[in-house]
XYZ file of C-alpha atoms in Angstrom:
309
model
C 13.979 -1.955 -11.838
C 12.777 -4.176 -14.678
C 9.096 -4.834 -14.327
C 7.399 -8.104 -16.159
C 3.853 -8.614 -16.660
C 4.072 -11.053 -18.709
C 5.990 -14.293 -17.524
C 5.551 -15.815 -21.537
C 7.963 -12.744 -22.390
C 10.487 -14.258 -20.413
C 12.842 -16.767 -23.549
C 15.028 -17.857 -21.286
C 15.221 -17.690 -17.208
C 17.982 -15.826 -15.364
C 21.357 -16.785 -14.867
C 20.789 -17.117 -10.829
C 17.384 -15.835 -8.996
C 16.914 -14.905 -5.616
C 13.269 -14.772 -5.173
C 10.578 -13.481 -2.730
C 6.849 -14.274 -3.415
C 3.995 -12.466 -1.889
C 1.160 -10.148 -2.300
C 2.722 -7.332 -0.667
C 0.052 -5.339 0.195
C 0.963 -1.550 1.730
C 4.893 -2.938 1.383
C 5.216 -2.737 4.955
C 8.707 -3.210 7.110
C 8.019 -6.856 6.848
C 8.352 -6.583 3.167
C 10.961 -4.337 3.081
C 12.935 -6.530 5.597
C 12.524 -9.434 2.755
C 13.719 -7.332 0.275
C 16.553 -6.597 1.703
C 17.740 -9.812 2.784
C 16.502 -10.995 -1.174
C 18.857 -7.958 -2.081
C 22.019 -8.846 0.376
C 22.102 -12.640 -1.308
C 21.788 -11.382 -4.699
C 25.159 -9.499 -3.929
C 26.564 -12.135 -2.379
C 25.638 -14.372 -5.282
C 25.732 -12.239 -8.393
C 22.340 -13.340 -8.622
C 19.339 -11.273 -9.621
C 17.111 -9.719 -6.989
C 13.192 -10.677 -7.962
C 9.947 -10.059 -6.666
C 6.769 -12.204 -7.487
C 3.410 -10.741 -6.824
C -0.015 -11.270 -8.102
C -2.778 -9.065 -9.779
C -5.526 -8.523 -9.147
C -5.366 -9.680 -5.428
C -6.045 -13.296 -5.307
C -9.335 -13.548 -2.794
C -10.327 -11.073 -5.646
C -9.971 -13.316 -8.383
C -11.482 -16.198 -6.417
C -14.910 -14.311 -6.805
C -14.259 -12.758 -2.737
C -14.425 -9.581 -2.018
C -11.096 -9.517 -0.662
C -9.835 -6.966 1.807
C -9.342 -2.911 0.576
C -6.209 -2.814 -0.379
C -3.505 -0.565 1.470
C -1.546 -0.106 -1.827
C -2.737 -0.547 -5.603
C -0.830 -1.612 -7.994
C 0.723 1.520 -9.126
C 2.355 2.383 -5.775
C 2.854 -1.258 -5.075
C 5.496 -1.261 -8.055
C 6.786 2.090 -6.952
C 7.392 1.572 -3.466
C 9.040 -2.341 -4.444
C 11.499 -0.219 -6.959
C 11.714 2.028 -4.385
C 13.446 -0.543 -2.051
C 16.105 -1.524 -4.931
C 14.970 -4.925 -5.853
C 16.430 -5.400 -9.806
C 12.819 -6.998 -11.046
C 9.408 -7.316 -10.056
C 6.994 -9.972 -11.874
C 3.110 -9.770 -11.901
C 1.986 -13.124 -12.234
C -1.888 -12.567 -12.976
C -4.162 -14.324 -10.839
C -6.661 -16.621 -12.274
C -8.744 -19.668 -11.411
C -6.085 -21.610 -13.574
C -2.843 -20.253 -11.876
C -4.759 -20.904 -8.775
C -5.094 -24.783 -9.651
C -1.240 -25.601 -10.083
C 0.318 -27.433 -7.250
C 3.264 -26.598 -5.326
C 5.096 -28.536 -6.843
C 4.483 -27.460 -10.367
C 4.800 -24.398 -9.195
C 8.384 -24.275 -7.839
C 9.956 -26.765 -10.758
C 8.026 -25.263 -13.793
C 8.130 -21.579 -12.444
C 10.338 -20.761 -10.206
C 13.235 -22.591 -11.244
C 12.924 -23.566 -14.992
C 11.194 -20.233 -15.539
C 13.061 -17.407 -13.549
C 16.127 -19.467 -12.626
C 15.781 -19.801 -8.731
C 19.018 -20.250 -6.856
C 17.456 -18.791 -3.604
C 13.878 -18.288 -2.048
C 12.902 -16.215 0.974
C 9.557 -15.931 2.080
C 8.500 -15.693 5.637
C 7.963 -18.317 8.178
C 3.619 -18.593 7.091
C 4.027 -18.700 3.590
C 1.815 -20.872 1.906
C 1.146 -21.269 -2.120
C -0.062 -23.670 -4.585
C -3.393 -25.583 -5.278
C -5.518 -25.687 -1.869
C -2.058 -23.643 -0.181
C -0.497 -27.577 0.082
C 2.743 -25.384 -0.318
C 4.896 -24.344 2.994
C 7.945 -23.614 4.277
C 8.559 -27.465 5.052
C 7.943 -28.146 1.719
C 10.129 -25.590 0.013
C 13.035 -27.000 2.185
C 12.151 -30.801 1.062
C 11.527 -29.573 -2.476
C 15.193 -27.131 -2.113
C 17.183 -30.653 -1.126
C 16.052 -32.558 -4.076
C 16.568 -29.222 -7.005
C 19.132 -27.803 -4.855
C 18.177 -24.155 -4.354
C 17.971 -22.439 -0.446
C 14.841 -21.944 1.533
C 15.583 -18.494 3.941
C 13.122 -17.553 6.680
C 13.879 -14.269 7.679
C 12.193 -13.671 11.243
C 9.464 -11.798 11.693
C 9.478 -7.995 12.051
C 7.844 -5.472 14.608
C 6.948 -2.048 14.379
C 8.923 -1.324 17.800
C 10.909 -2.970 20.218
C 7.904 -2.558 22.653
C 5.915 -3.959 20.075
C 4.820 -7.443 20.896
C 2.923 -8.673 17.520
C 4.517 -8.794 13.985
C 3.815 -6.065 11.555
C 0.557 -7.308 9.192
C -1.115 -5.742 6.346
C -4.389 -6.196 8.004
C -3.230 -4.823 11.448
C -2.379 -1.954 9.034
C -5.991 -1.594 7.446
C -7.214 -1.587 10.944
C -5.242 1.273 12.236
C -6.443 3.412 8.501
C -10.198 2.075 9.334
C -10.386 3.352 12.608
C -8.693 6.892 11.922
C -5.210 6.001 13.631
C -2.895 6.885 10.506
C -0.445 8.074 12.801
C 0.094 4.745 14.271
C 0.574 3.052 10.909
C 3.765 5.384 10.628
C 5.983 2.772 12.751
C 4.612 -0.447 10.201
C 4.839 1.347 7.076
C 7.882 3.322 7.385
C 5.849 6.299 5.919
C 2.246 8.010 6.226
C -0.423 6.079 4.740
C -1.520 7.587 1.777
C -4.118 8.215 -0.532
C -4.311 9.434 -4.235
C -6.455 10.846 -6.587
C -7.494 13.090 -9.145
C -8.820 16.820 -8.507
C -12.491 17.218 -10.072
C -15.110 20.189 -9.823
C -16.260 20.155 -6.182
C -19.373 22.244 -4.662
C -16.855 24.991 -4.904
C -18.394 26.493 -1.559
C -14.374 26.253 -0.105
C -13.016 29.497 -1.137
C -16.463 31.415 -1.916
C -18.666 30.649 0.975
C -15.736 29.390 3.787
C -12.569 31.562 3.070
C -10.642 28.271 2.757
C -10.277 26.928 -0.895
C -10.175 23.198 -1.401
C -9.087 20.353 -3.964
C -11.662 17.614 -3.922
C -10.675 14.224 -4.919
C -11.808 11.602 -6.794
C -10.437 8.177 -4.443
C -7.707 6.435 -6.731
C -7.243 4.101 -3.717
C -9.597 1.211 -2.031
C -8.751 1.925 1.437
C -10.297 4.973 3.075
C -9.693 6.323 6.493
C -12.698 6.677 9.032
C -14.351 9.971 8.282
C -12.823 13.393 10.202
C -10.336 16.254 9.629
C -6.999 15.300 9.172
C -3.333 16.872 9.475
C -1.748 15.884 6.151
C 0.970 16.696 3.166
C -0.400 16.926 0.195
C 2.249 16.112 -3.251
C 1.054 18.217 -6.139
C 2.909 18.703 -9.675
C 4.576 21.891 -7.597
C 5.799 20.374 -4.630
C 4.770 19.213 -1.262
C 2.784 21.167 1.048
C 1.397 20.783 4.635
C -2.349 21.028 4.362
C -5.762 20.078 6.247
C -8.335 17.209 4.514
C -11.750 16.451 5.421
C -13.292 13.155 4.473
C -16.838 12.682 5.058
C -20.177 14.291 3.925
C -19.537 17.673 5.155
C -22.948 17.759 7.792
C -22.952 21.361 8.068
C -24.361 21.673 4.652
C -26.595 18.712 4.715
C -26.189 17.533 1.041
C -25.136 14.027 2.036
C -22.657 14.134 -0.212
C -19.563 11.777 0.294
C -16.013 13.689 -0.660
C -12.926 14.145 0.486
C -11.725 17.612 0.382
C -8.031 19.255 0.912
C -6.979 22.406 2.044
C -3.579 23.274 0.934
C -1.678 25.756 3.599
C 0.041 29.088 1.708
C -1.297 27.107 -1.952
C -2.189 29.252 -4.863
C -2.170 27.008 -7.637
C -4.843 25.416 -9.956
C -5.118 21.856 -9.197
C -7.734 21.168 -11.580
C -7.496 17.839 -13.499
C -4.122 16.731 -11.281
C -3.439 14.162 -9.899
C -2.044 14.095 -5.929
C -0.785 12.546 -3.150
C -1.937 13.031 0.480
C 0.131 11.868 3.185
C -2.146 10.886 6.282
C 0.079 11.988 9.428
C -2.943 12.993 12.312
C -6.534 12.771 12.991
C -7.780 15.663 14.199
C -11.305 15.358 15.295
C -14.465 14.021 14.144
C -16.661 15.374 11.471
C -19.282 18.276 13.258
C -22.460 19.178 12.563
C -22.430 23.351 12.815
C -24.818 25.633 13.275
C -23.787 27.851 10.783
C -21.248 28.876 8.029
C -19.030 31.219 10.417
C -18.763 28.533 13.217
C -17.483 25.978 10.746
C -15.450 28.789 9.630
C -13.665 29.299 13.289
C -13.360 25.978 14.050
C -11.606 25.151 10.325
C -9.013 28.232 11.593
C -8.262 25.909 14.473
C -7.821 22.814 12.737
C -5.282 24.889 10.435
C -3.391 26.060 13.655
C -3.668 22.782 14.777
C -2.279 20.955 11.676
C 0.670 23.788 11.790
C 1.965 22.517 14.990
C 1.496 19.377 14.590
C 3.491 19.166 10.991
C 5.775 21.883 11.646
């Protein structure tokens, strides 16, 4: 995939675009369903499959705090190339870009720009100055340049599933702990990333059960509790057990989130990984002692076995 963050690099646009436009965030089954279609026209067409997106997230750059996002930017572009699109464009997002119209927009951008033959957004989209832009203006603004507005419908998680698939459905489900019901919207765990750092280093010494403690590379944190997860290290990818949370037991009040690798024996130190969120397991406890903790982090292992065997 040929990635473009810088529009100005572009000399000249194209021969033929087919183009979705969105923020993407967690590239979710709804976006993947876009892609695809954006990917089945650019066959069809001998066109070029793009993808617009913005960064940073554009209630960000309005001087909002904007939601957490489910994806940053680095597994944004990996899951997008990922899904076989043939380019991806970061447009950044700036109280200028946020002041062209929708008109502007589509005739200085998207067509003289990238070359649009073909746009496909979903049936809410909205853009330009004040979101004037829609899909009834696309399709007024497609019959005068002559380019073709698709609206995919929307997608659910299931067939029992009633409401579409959202990103902030998503960051619901992660909030509240559910990770395992984000598996149907996603198409995958949620995850998180992050480096391994120096922890209290109390794991292996005081508990029997050595741990990676990460620093959060990601905005979006699941409620505190134990977790079953997989955990992708430089070596491979192993089931394992995470606790995020302050650890009460100890009573440092220390916020960390803290891995235990099943059958691991390798220094993590300095890595960066990748932990799959597949079950909550239970709430964070307050022991009263080390061997308790100790006993009841043997049956969250067992538990974790079973549940990702």
């Amino acid at each position: 995939m040929e990635l473009i963050e810088d529009i100005d690099s572009l000399k000249t646009p194209p021969d033929a675009g087919v183009i979705t436009i969105g923020n993407f965030d967690g590239v979710h089954k709804g976006h993947q369903a876009l892609f695809h279609r954006v990917i089945e026209l650019a066959e069809q067409h001998n066109a070029t499959a793009m993808a617009i997106t913005f960064d940073p997230h554009p209630l960000k750059a309005l001087g909002n705090n904007g939601p957490p996002l489910i994806t940053r930017k680095d597994q944004k572009t990996e899951l997008i190339a990922a899904a076989g699109m043939d380019t991806l464009i970061y447009i950044p997002f700036t109280r200028a870009f946020a002041a062209i119209s929708a008109h502007d927009f589509v005739k200085n951008i998207l067509l003289d720009r990238l070359g649009m033959k073909i746009i496909v957004v979903g049936p809410d989209y909205t853009f330009g100055k004040n979101r004037e832009g829609d899909v009834a203006f696309l399709k007024k603004m497609g019959e005068q340049y002559r380019f073709e507005v698709v609206i995919p419908d929307w997608i659910k998680g299931s067939d029992s599933d009633t409401n579409r698939i959202s990103s902030t459905r998503i960051r619901e489900l992660v909030m509240e702990g559910r990770v395992d019901e984000t598996h149907p919207f996603l198409g995958r765990h949620y995850q998180i990333r992050g480096k391994v750092v120096k922890g209290r280093e109390r794991g292996g010494s005081q508990l029997g059960f050595p741990t990676a403690n990460i620093k959060l590379h990601d905005e979006l944190c699941p409620k505190m509790g134990v977790y079953a997860v997989t955990v992708e290290t430089t070596t491979g990818t192993f089931n394992g057990v995470a606790n995020i949370g302050y650890s009460p037991t100890f009573d440092d009040h220390i916020f960390t989130i803290e891995v235990h690798i099943l059958d691991f024996c390798h220094d993590l130190y300095g890595t960066r990984i990748r932990v799959n969120m597949v079950k909550r397991l239970r709430d964070e406890i307050k022991f009263p002692d080390i061997e308790a903790l100790s006993a009841q982090i043997r049956t969250d292992i067992e538990n974790a076995r079973k549940i990702l065997a």
